[in-house]
Amino acid sequence: MDFTVMSYNILAQDLLEAHPELYAHCPPEVLDWNYRRHILLEEILKWTPDILCLQEVQENHYHEQLHPALSEMGYKCVYKRRTGTKTDGCATCYRSSSFSEISVTPLEFFRPETTLLDRHNVGIVSLLRPVLMRGSDVKATGPPLCVANTHLLFNPRRGEVKLAQLAIMLAEIDRAVQSCKAEGENCNLILCGDFNSVPHMPLYQLITSGKLYFQGLPAWMVSGQDDLSHRAHCSRLFSPLWPACLGISDDCQYMSRQDTRKSHGQKAGKRRYSHEFLLQLRFCPATFVRPLDLELIPGVTDNRPDTSTETYDKRFRQTIHHRLDLESVYKHILPVSGGPEVTTLHSEVGAAVDYIFYSPRRVFTSHQKTGVHYVREGLTLIGSLSLLSEDVLWSMGGLPNNKFPSDHLSLVAKFRVDLNAARPGQLR
């Protein structure tokens, strides 16, 4: 089965109007939402992706215009608005003729119990199953596909926040993978979005290599959006990178859920949380909040817990890991000129910050004589829509323009999945 994935930051109108200086080079007519919406829907219709991951989707535009139009095109959609006062969010859509829904999990990265995660970004993790149409019959078949869609924090100086947001995303993807393995199924992966990180920098390396040594790393270097090496002082990352009350280990896995414990081979008892895990929450930042009506008695009620004791997970090392096998669709270098690919451009900068990551197909030889192979879950990349250079985009008047309705370009990739792929432990 072949299927197409599109990832697209469509530029929320509220954000455009809040930062007019970024679009001073654009004629006013190309900044009008109705004009941009028309081109956007034409572009989606042109490529007809089976899976559509959108970022910066303004809530009222989604409910009033985009969702009705996409429904007419045959898509089923889920939307997650950013928390707080933000008016935009992410939307994940899939063609009901190609996939059926197993589960959908909206994610909020803002966590009031820790000052680290004080930004209102979100994500969506969907678990889908391929569908085969045979006449009027619809048959769900083949291995599940986990589709994750997110828009990470922009701030180039808050690399520690970006990594924590990404860890939440990876932990939820891992949970979906483990739930499939518990049912005896492999799970293929697609991770899309605006990651606000340029290629080959630490955040990108964590996704594609599965590990990142971060001890002493300057926070701005995590994404590489800005070079702040000239500054005399800069914030650096040190272990532990996030508090234990987040409930995520440095392996980017949930520490407290029973299904995760089972995946590690731990015996699941009647209690949902272990005694060791609960002890880590004794000095969670939420316990430092003083009730408004508490009488202040010197030496008594003004005392705070002794945080010198073990507050964080003992296993938190100086390296972040994950066990998901992910590879970028795009190679970030234009094939002819050798120049850098660009996925976003406005008056201040052009860069690649949008990605489609996927789990590539792996084949391992089990017996040299017989030629028997063990086929691991994975997708075959058939092709992708070419990106453009910054020079070419400026020759078109920059972004947005009368061809491209956003300050980002759409990413499109075509994959092939083996509907008869081997299950875990099977030989083929």
PDB file of N, CA and C in Angstrom, residues 275-361:
ATOM      1  N   HIS A 275       6.348   2.423  45.063  1.00  0.00           N
ATOM      2  CA  HIS A 275       6.704   3.233  46.223  1.00  0.00           C
ATOM      3  C   HIS A 275       7.886   4.142  45.898  1.00  0.00           C
ATOM      4  N   GLU A 276       8.841   3.623  45.136  1.00  0.00           N
ATOM      5  CA  GLU A 276      10.015   4.408  44.760  1.00  0.00           C
ATOM      6  C   GLU A 276       9.619   5.636  43.939  1.00  0.00           C
ATOM      7  N   PHE A 277       8.674   5.432  43.000  1.00  0.00           N
ATOM      8  CA  PHE A 277       8.246   6.561  42.180  1.00  0.00           C
ATOM      9  C   PHE A 277       7.526   7.613  43.009  1.00  0.00           C
ATOM     10  N   LEU A 278       6.665   7.194  43.918  1.00  0.00           N
ATOM     11  CA  LEU A 278       5.916   8.147  44.739  1.00  0.00           C
ATOM     12  C   LEU A 278       6.857   8.961  45.636  1.00  0.00           C
ATOM     13  N   LEU A 279       7.930   8.342  46.107  1.00  0.00           N
ATOM     14  CA  LEU A 279       8.877   9.071  46.950  1.00  0.00           C
ATOM     15  C   LEU A 279       9.535  10.227  46.194  1.00  0.00           C
ATOM     16  N   GLN A 280       9.635  10.093  44.863  1.00  0.00           N
ATOM     17  CA  GLN A 280      10.240  11.153  44.074  1.00  0.00           C
ATOM     18  C   GLN A 280       9.386  12.409  44.051  1.00  0.00           C
ATOM     19  N   LEU A 281       8.108  12.284  44.383  1.00  0.00           N
ATOM     20  CA  LEU A 281       7.189  13.421  44.312  1.00  0.00           C
ATOM     21  C   LEU A 281       7.131  14.199  45.617  1.00  0.00           C
ATOM     22  N   ARG A 282       7.912  13.799  46.637  1.00  0.00           N
ATOM     23  CA  ARG A 282       7.819  14.466  47.927  1.00  0.00           C
ATOM     24  C   ARG A 282       8.124  15.950  47.831  1.00  0.00           C
ATOM     25  N   PHE A 283       9.076  16.302  46.975  1.00  0.00           N
ATOM     26  CA  PHE A 283       9.491  17.692  46.876  1.00  0.00           C
ATOM     27  C   PHE A 283       9.210  18.229  45.481  1.00  0.00           C
ATOM     28  N   CYS A 284       8.117  17.800  44.889  1.00  0.00           N
ATOM     29  CA  CYS A 284       7.661  18.360  43.615  1.00  0.00           C
ATOM     30  C   CYS A 284       7.401  19.850  43.824  1.00  0.00           C
ATOM     31  N   PRO A 285       7.733  20.731  42.846  1.00  0.00           N
ATOM     32  CA  PRO A 285       7.544  22.166  43.032  1.00  0.00           C
ATOM     33  C   PRO A 285       6.155  22.560  43.506  1.00  0.00           C
ATOM     34  N   ALA A 286       5.142  21.746  43.211  1.00  0.00           N
ATOM     35  CA  ALA A 286       3.780  22.088  43.628  1.00  0.00           C
ATOM     36  C   ALA A 286       3.661  22.108  45.156  1.00  0.00           C
ATOM     37  N   THR A 287       4.538  21.373  45.855  1.00  0.00           N
ATOM     38  CA  THR A 287       4.450  21.335  47.326  1.00  0.00           C
ATOM     39  C   THR A 287       4.994  22.603  47.961  1.00  0.00           C
ATOM     40  N   PHE A 288       5.641  23.444  47.170  1.00  0.00           N
ATOM     41  CA  PHE A 288       6.198  24.689  47.694  1.00  0.00           C
ATOM     42  C   PHE A 288       5.184  25.823  47.712  1.00  0.00           C
ATOM     43  N   VAL A 289       3.981  25.594  47.244  1.00  0.00           N
ATOM     44  CA  VAL A 289       2.977  26.646  47.188  1.00  0.00           C
ATOM     45  C   VAL A 289       2.378  26.855  48.579  1.00  0.00           C
ATOM     46  N   ARG A 290       2.457  28.080  49.090  1.00  0.00           N
ATOM     47  CA  ARG A 290       1.957  28.395  50.427  1.00  0.00           C
ATOM     48  C   ARG A 290       0.476  28.770  50.350  1.00  0.00           C
ATOM     49  N   PRO A 291      -0.392  28.128  51.131  1.00  0.00           N
ATOM     50  CA  PRO A 291      -1.804  28.535  51.155  1.00  0.00           C
ATOM     51  C   PRO A 291      -1.931  30.001  51.539  1.00  0.00           C
ATOM     52  N   LEU A 292      -2.857  30.699  50.896  1.00  0.00           N
ATOM     53  CA  LEU A 292      -2.999  32.132  51.107  1.00  0.00           C
ATOM     54  C   LEU A 292      -3.368  32.471  52.550  1.00  0.00           C
ATOM     55  N   ASP A 293      -4.117  31.590  53.234  1.00  0.00           N
ATOM     56  CA  ASP A 293      -4.586  31.896  54.580  1.00  0.00           C
ATOM     57  C   ASP A 293      -3.690  31.301  55.674  1.00  0.00           C
ATOM     58  N   LEU A 294      -2.479  30.818  55.287  1.00  0.00           N
ATOM     59  CA  LEU A 294      -1.598  30.209  56.271  1.00  0.00           C
ATOM     60  C   LEU A 294      -0.913  31.295  57.103  1.00  0.00           C
ATOM     61  N   GLU A 295      -1.027  31.187  58.433  1.00  0.00           N
ATOM     62  CA  GLU A 295      -0.400  32.156  59.321  1.00  0.00           C
ATOM     63  C   GLU A 295       1.119  31.982  59.282  1.00  0.00           C
ATOM     64  N   LEU A 296       1.842  33.088  59.138  1.00  0.00           N
ATOM     65  CA  LEU A 296       3.289  33.041  59.058  1.00  0.00           C
ATOM     66  C   LEU A 296       3.885  33.017  60.468  1.00  0.00           C
ATOM     67  N   ILE A 297       4.503  31.885  60.849  1.00  0.00           N
ATOM     68  CA  ILE A 297       5.145  31.719  62.151  1.00  0.00           C
ATOM     69  C   ILE A 297       6.631  31.470  61.892  1.00  0.00           C
ATOM     70  N   PRO A 298       7.504  32.428  62.290  1.00  0.00           N
ATOM     71  CA  PRO A 298       8.940  32.270  62.035  1.00  0.00           C
ATOM     72  C   PRO A 298       9.473  30.957  62.604  1.00  0.00           C
ATOM     73  N   GLY A 299      10.235  30.267  61.786  1.00  0.00           N
ATOM     74  CA  GLY A 299      10.828  29.005  62.213  1.00  0.00           C
ATOM     75  C   GLY A 299       9.903  27.819  62.117  1.00  0.00           C
ATOM     76  N   VAL A 300       8.640  28.071  61.771  1.00  0.00           N
ATOM     77  CA  VAL A 300       7.671  26.967  61.675  1.00  0.00           C
ATOM     78  C   VAL A 300       7.067  26.938  60.272  1.00  0.00           C
ATOM     79  N   THR A 301       6.152  27.865  60.005  1.00  0.00           N
ATOM     80  CA  THR A 301       5.464  27.823  58.712  1.00  0.00           C
ATOM     81  C   THR A 301       6.246  28.504  57.602  1.00  0.00           C
ATOM     82  N   ASP A 302       7.405  29.106  57.928  1.00  0.00           N
ATOM     83  CA  ASP A 302       8.211  29.679  56.846  1.00  0.00           C
ATOM     84  C   ASP A 302       9.296  28.702  56.388  1.00  0.00           C
ATOM     85  N   ASN A 303       9.341  27.521  56.994  1.00  0.00           N
ATOM     86  CA  ASN A 303      10.316  26.514  56.585  1.00  0.00           C
ATOM     87  C   ASN A 303       9.900  25.876  55.278  1.00  0.00           C
ATOM     88  N   ARG A 304      10.896  25.517  54.478  1.00  0.00           N
ATOM     89  CA  ARG A 304      10.657  24.812  53.217  1.00  0.00           C
ATOM     90  C   ARG A 304      11.294  23.431  53.288  1.00  0.00           C
ATOM     91  N   PRO A 305      10.825  22.480  52.503  1.00  0.00           N
ATOM     92  CA  PRO A 305      11.435  21.139  52.519  1.00  0.00           C
ATOM     93  C   PRO A 305      12.911  21.195  52.158  1.00  0.00           C
ATOM     94  N   ASP A 306      13.673  20.272  52.677  1.00  0.00           N
ATOM     95  CA  ASP A 306      15.094  20.180  52.376  1.00  0.00           C
ATOM     96  C   ASP A 306      15.261  19.522  51.014  1.00  0.00           C
ATOM     97  N   THR A 307      15.575  20.328  50.019  1.00  0.00           N
ATOM     98  CA  THR A 307      15.679  19.807  48.648  1.00  0.00           C
ATOM     99  C   THR A 307      17.050  19.228  48.351  1.00  0.00           C
ATOM    100  N   SER A 308      17.899  19.151  49.370  1.00  0.00           N
ATOM    101  CA  SER A 308      19.211  18.556  49.149  1.00  0.00           C
ATOM    102  C   SER A 308      19.117  17.045  49.025  1.00  0.00           C
ATOM    103  N   THR A 309      17.988  16.483  49.470  1.00  0.00           N
ATOM    104  CA  THR A 309      17.798  15.044  49.342  1.00  0.00           C
ATOM    105  C   THR A 309      17.471  14.698  47.901  1.00  0.00           C
ATOM    106  N   GLU A 310      17.398  13.420  47.594  1.00  0.00           N
ATOM    107  CA  GLU A 310      17.178  12.969  46.225  1.00  0.00           C
ATOM    108  C   GLU A 310      15.796  13.390  45.755  1.00  0.00           C
ATOM    109  N   THR A 311      15.732  14.417  44.893  1.00  0.00           N
ATOM    110  CA  THR A 311      14.460  14.951  44.421  1.00  0.00           C
ATOM    111  C   THR A 311      14.098  14.386  43.055  1.00  0.00           C
ATOM    112  N   TYR A 312      15.095  13.950  42.311  1.00  0.00           N
ATOM    113  CA  TYR A 312      14.890  13.529  40.941  1.00  0.00           C
ATOM    114  C   TYR A 312      15.162  12.032  40.794  1.00  0.00           C
ATOM    115  N   ASP A 313      14.783  11.504  39.678  1.00  0.00           N
ATOM    116  CA  ASP A 313      15.005  10.100  39.392  1.00  0.00           C
ATOM    117  C   ASP A 313      16.514   9.806  39.408  1.00  0.00           C
ATOM    118  N   LYS A 314      16.914   8.813  40.191  1.00  0.00           N
ATOM    119  CA  LYS A 314      18.327   8.472  40.305  1.00  0.00           C
ATOM    120  C   LYS A 314      18.913   8.073  38.953  1.00  0.00           C
ATOM    121  N   ARG A 315      18.076   7.580  38.064  1.00  0.00           N
ATOM    122  CA  ARG A 315      18.581   7.095  36.784  1.00  0.00           C
ATOM    123  C   ARG A 315      18.834   8.212  35.788  1.00  0.00           C
ATOM    124  N   PHE A 316      18.488   9.465  36.137  1.00  0.00           N
ATOM    125  CA  PHE A 316      18.638  10.542  35.158  1.00  0.00           C
ATOM    126  C   PHE A 316      20.120  10.837  34.965  1.00  0.00           C
ATOM    127  N   ARG A 317      20.610  10.530  33.775  1.00  0.00           N
ATOM    128  CA  ARG A 317      22.020  10.695  33.472  1.00  0.00           C
ATOM    129  C   ARG A 317      22.252  11.999  32.713  1.00  0.00           C
ATOM    130  N   GLN A 318      23.418  12.135  32.140  1.00  0.00           N
ATOM    131  CA  GLN A 318      23.772  13.338  31.395  1.00  0.00           C
ATOM    132  C   GLN A 318      23.501  13.177  29.909  1.00  0.00           C
ATOM    133  N   THR A 319      22.817  12.106  29.564  1.00  0.00           N
ATOM    134  CA  THR A 319      22.475  11.821  28.171  1.00  0.00           C
ATOM    135  C   THR A 319      20.999  11.470  28.077  1.00  0.00           C
ATOM    136  N   ILE A 320      20.314  12.032  27.089  1.00  0.00           N
ATOM    137  CA  ILE A 320      18.924  11.667  26.795  1.00  0.00           C
ATOM    138  C   ILE A 320      18.931  10.604  25.711  1.00  0.00           C
ATOM    139  N   HIS A 321      18.057   9.618  25.858  1.00  0.00           N
ATOM    140  CA  HIS A 321      17.953   8.540  24.883  1.00  0.00           C
ATOM    141  C   HIS A 321      16.498   8.370  24.454  1.00  0.00           C
ATOM    142  N   HIS A 322      16.307   7.733  23.332  1.00  0.00           N
ATOM    143  CA  HIS A 322      15.010   7.141  22.994  1.00  0.00           C
ATOM    144  C   HIS A 322      15.280   5.938  22.096  1.00  0.00           C
ATOM    145  N   ARG A 323      14.349   5.021  22.023  1.00  0.00           N
ATOM    146  CA  ARG A 323      14.574   3.782  21.275  1.00  0.00           C
ATOM    147  C   ARG A 323      13.724   3.713  20.016  1.00  0.00           C
ATOM    148  N   LEU A 324      13.269   4.856  19.534  1.00  0.00           N
ATOM    149  CA  LEU A 324      12.505   4.903  18.293  1.00  0.00           C
ATOM    150  C   LEU A 324      13.470   5.065  17.121  1.00  0.00           C
ATOM    151  N   ASP A 325      13.262   4.313  16.083  1.00  0.00           N
ATOM    152  CA  ASP A 325      14.131   4.363  14.905  1.00  0.00           C
ATOM    153  C   ASP A 325      13.538   5.370  13.916  1.00  0.00           C
ATOM    154  N   LEU A 326      14.136   6.571  13.849  1.00  0.00           N
ATOM    155  CA  LEU A 326      13.574   7.648  13.030  1.00  0.00           C
ATOM    156  C   LEU A 326      14.621   8.218  12.090  1.00  0.00           C
ATOM    157  N   GLU A 327      14.161   8.565  10.897  1.00  0.00           N
ATOM    158  CA  GLU A 327      15.027   9.116   9.860  1.00  0.00           C
ATOM    159  C   GLU A 327      14.286  10.244   9.163  1.00  0.00           C
ATOM    160  N   SER A 328      15.003  11.273   8.720  1.00  0.00           N
ATOM    161  CA  SER A 328      14.376  12.400   8.040  1.00  0.00           C
ATOM    162  C   SER A 328      14.121  12.086   6.573  1.00  0.00           C
ATOM    163  N   VAL A 329      12.951  12.476   6.098  1.00  0.00           N
ATOM    164  CA  VAL A 329      12.637  12.336   4.670  1.00  0.00           C
ATOM    165  C   VAL A 329      13.585  13.193   3.843  1.00  0.00           C
ATOM    166  N   TYR A 330      13.806  14.419   4.297  1.00  0.00           N
ATOM    167  CA  TYR A 330      14.625  15.375   3.551  1.00  0.00           C
ATOM    168  C   TYR A 330      16.080  15.312   4.016  1.00  0.00           C
ATOM    169  N   LYS A 331      17.002  15.575   3.097  1.00  0.00           N
ATOM    170  CA  LYS A 331      18.432  15.521   3.388  1.00  0.00           C
ATOM    171  C   LYS A 331      19.018  16.908   3.611  1.00  0.00           C
ATOM    172  N   HIS A 332      18.210  17.968   3.403  1.00  0.00           N
ATOM    173  CA  HIS A 332      18.537  19.348   3.776  1.00  0.00           C
ATOM    174  C   HIS A 332      19.566  20.013   2.865  1.00  0.00           C
ATOM    175  N   ILE A 333      19.963  19.317   1.810  1.00  0.00           N
ATOM    176  CA  ILE A 333      20.857  19.875   0.806  1.00  0.00           C
ATOM    177  C   ILE A 333      20.191  19.708  -0.561  1.00  0.00           C
ATOM    178  N   LEU A 334      20.134  20.798  -1.342  1.00  0.00           N
ATOM    179  CA  LEU A 334      19.528  20.720  -2.669  1.00  0.00           C
ATOM    180  C   LEU A 334      20.412  19.889  -3.595  1.00  0.00           C
ATOM    181  N   PRO A 335      19.825  18.952  -4.346  1.00  0.00           N
ATOM    182  CA  PRO A 335      20.624  17.987  -5.109  1.00  0.00           C
ATOM    183  C   PRO A 335      21.476  18.603  -6.216  1.00  0.00           C
ATOM    184  N   VAL A 336      21.032  19.682  -6.846  1.00  0.00           N
ATOM    185  CA  VAL A 336      21.771  20.245  -7.986  1.00  0.00           C
ATOM    186  C   VAL A 336      22.782  21.287  -7.524  1.00  0.00           C
ATOM    187  N   SER A 337      22.316  22.286  -6.785  1.00  0.00           N
ATOM    188  CA  SER A 337      23.194  23.386  -6.390  1.00  0.00           C
ATOM    189  C   SER A 337      24.059  23.057  -5.181  1.00  0.00           C
ATOM    190  N   GLY A 338      23.601  22.123  -4.352  1.00  0.00           N
ATOM    191  CA  GLY A 338      24.335  21.813  -3.129  1.00  0.00           C
ATOM    192  C   GLY A 338      24.088  22.800  -2.010  1.00  0.00           C
ATOM    193  N   GLY A 339      23.202  23.774  -2.249  1.00  0.00           N
ATOM    194  CA  GLY A 339      22.860  24.750  -1.228  1.00  0.00           C
ATOM    195  C   GLY A 339      21.862  24.194  -0.239  1.00  0.00           C
ATOM    196  N   PRO A 340      21.618  24.917   0.851  1.00  0.00           N
ATOM    197  CA  PRO A 340      20.691  24.418   1.880  1.00  0.00           C
ATOM    198  C   PRO A 340      19.230  24.530   1.449  1.00  0.00           C
ATOM    199  N   GLU A 341      18.442  23.508   1.818  1.00  0.00           N
ATOM    200  CA  GLU A 341      16.993  23.581   1.638  1.00  0.00           C
ATOM    201  C   GLU A 341      16.406  24.571   2.640  1.00  0.00           C
ATOM    202  N   VAL A 342      15.309  25.193   2.255  1.00  0.00           N
ATOM    203  CA  VAL A 342      14.614  26.134   3.118  1.00  0.00           C
ATOM    204  C   VAL A 342      13.165  25.684   3.258  1.00  0.00           C
ATOM    205  N   THR A 343      12.663  25.660   4.504  1.00  0.00           N
ATOM    206  CA  THR A 343      11.249  25.341   4.704  1.00  0.00           C
ATOM    207  C   THR A 343      10.453  26.542   5.195  1.00  0.00           C
ATOM    208  N   THR A 344      11.157  27.595   5.662  1.00  0.00           N
ATOM    209  CA  THR A 344      10.465  28.794   6.124  1.00  0.00           C
ATOM    210  C   THR A 344      11.279  30.025   5.767  1.00  0.00           C
ATOM    211  N   LEU A 345      10.573  31.123   5.483  1.00  0.00           N
ATOM    212  CA  LEU A 345      11.234  32.361   5.087  1.00  0.00           C
ATOM    213  C   LEU A 345      10.334  33.538   5.428  1.00  0.00           C
ATOM    214  N   HIS A 346      10.894  34.524   6.131  1.00  0.00           N
ATOM    215  CA  HIS A 346      10.237  35.815   6.281  1.00  0.00           C
ATOM    216  C   HIS A 346      11.324  36.881   6.237  1.00  0.00           C
ATOM    217  N   SER A 347      11.010  38.112   6.577  1.00  0.00           N
ATOM    218  CA  SER A 347      11.957  39.206   6.362  1.00  0.00           C
ATOM    219  C   SER A 347      13.229  39.078   7.181  1.00  0.00           C
ATOM    220  N   GLU A 348      13.237  38.264   8.231  1.00  0.00           N
ATOM    221  CA  GLU A 348      14.406  38.171   9.104  1.00  0.00           C
ATOM    222  C   GLU A 348      15.289  36.961   8.830  1.00  0.00           C
ATOM    223  N   VAL A 349      14.710  35.857   8.377  1.00  0.00           N
ATOM    224  CA  VAL A 349      15.516  34.646   8.243  1.00  0.00           C
ATOM    225  C   VAL A 349      14.871  33.650   7.287  1.00  0.00           C
ATOM    226  N   GLY A 350      15.733  32.829   6.673  1.00  0.00           N
ATOM    227  CA  GLY A 350      15.285  31.659   5.918  1.00  0.00           C
ATOM    228  C   GLY A 350      16.000  30.451   6.469  1.00  0.00           C
ATOM    229  N   ALA A 351      15.296  29.374   6.734  1.00  0.00           N
ATOM    230  CA  ALA A 351      15.919  28.205   7.367  1.00  0.00           C
ATOM    231  C   ALA A 351      15.051  26.975   7.154  1.00  0.00           C
ATOM    232  N   ALA A 352      15.591  25.831   7.498  1.00  0.00           N
ATOM    233  CA  ALA A 352      14.827  24.573   7.524  1.00  0.00           C
ATOM    234  C   ALA A 352      14.520  24.242   8.969  1.00  0.00           C
ATOM    235  N   VAL A 353      13.250  24.263   9.334  1.00  0.00           N
ATOM    236  CA  VAL A 353      12.825  23.947  10.708  1.00  0.00           C
ATOM    237  C   VAL A 353      11.671  22.944  10.722  1.00  0.00           C
ATOM    238  N   ASP A 354      11.117  22.631   9.550  1.00  0.00           N
ATOM    239  CA  ASP A 354       9.989  21.692   9.431  1.00  0.00           C
ATOM    240  C   ASP A 354      10.515  20.352   8.932  1.00  0.00           C
ATOM    241  N   TYR A 355       9.935  19.258   9.457  1.00  0.00           N
ATOM    242  CA  TYR A 355      10.447  17.938   9.113  1.00  0.00           C
ATOM    243  C   TYR A 355       9.318  16.914   9.034  1.00  0.00           C
ATOM    244  N   ILE A 356       9.595  15.867   8.253  1.00  0.00           N
ATOM    245  CA  ILE A 356       8.844  14.622   8.328  1.00  0.00           C
ATOM    246  C   ILE A 356       9.868  13.533   8.659  1.00  0.00           C
ATOM    247  N   PHE A 357       9.750  12.956   9.844  1.00  0.00           N
ATOM    248  CA  PHE A 357      10.588  11.822  10.235  1.00  0.00           C
ATOM    249  C   PHE A 357       9.752  10.546  10.107  1.00  0.00           C
ATOM    250  N   TYR A 358      10.412   9.437   9.822  1.00  0.00           N
ATOM    251  CA  TYR A 358       9.688   8.170   9.649  1.00  0.00           C
ATOM    252  C   TYR A 358      10.562   7.013  10.090  1.00  0.00           C
ATOM    253  N   SER A 359       9.933   5.863  10.327  1.00  0.00           N
ATOM    254  CA  SER A 359      10.674   4.651  10.682  1.00  0.00           C
ATOM    255  C   SER A 359      11.003   3.900   9.394  1.00  0.00           C
ATOM    256  N   PRO A 360      12.277   3.857   9.007  1.00  0.00           N
ATOM    257  CA  PRO A 360      12.647   3.224   7.730  1.00  0.00           C
ATOM    258  C   PRO A 360      12.582   1.710   7.808  1.00  0.00           C
ATOM    259  N   ARG A 361      12.367   1.109   6.688  1.00  0.00           N
ATOM    260  CA  ARG A 361      12.304  -0.354   6.605  1.00  0.00           C
ATOM    261  C   ARG A 361      13.699  -0.945   6.800  1.00  0.00           C
TER     262      ARG A 361
END
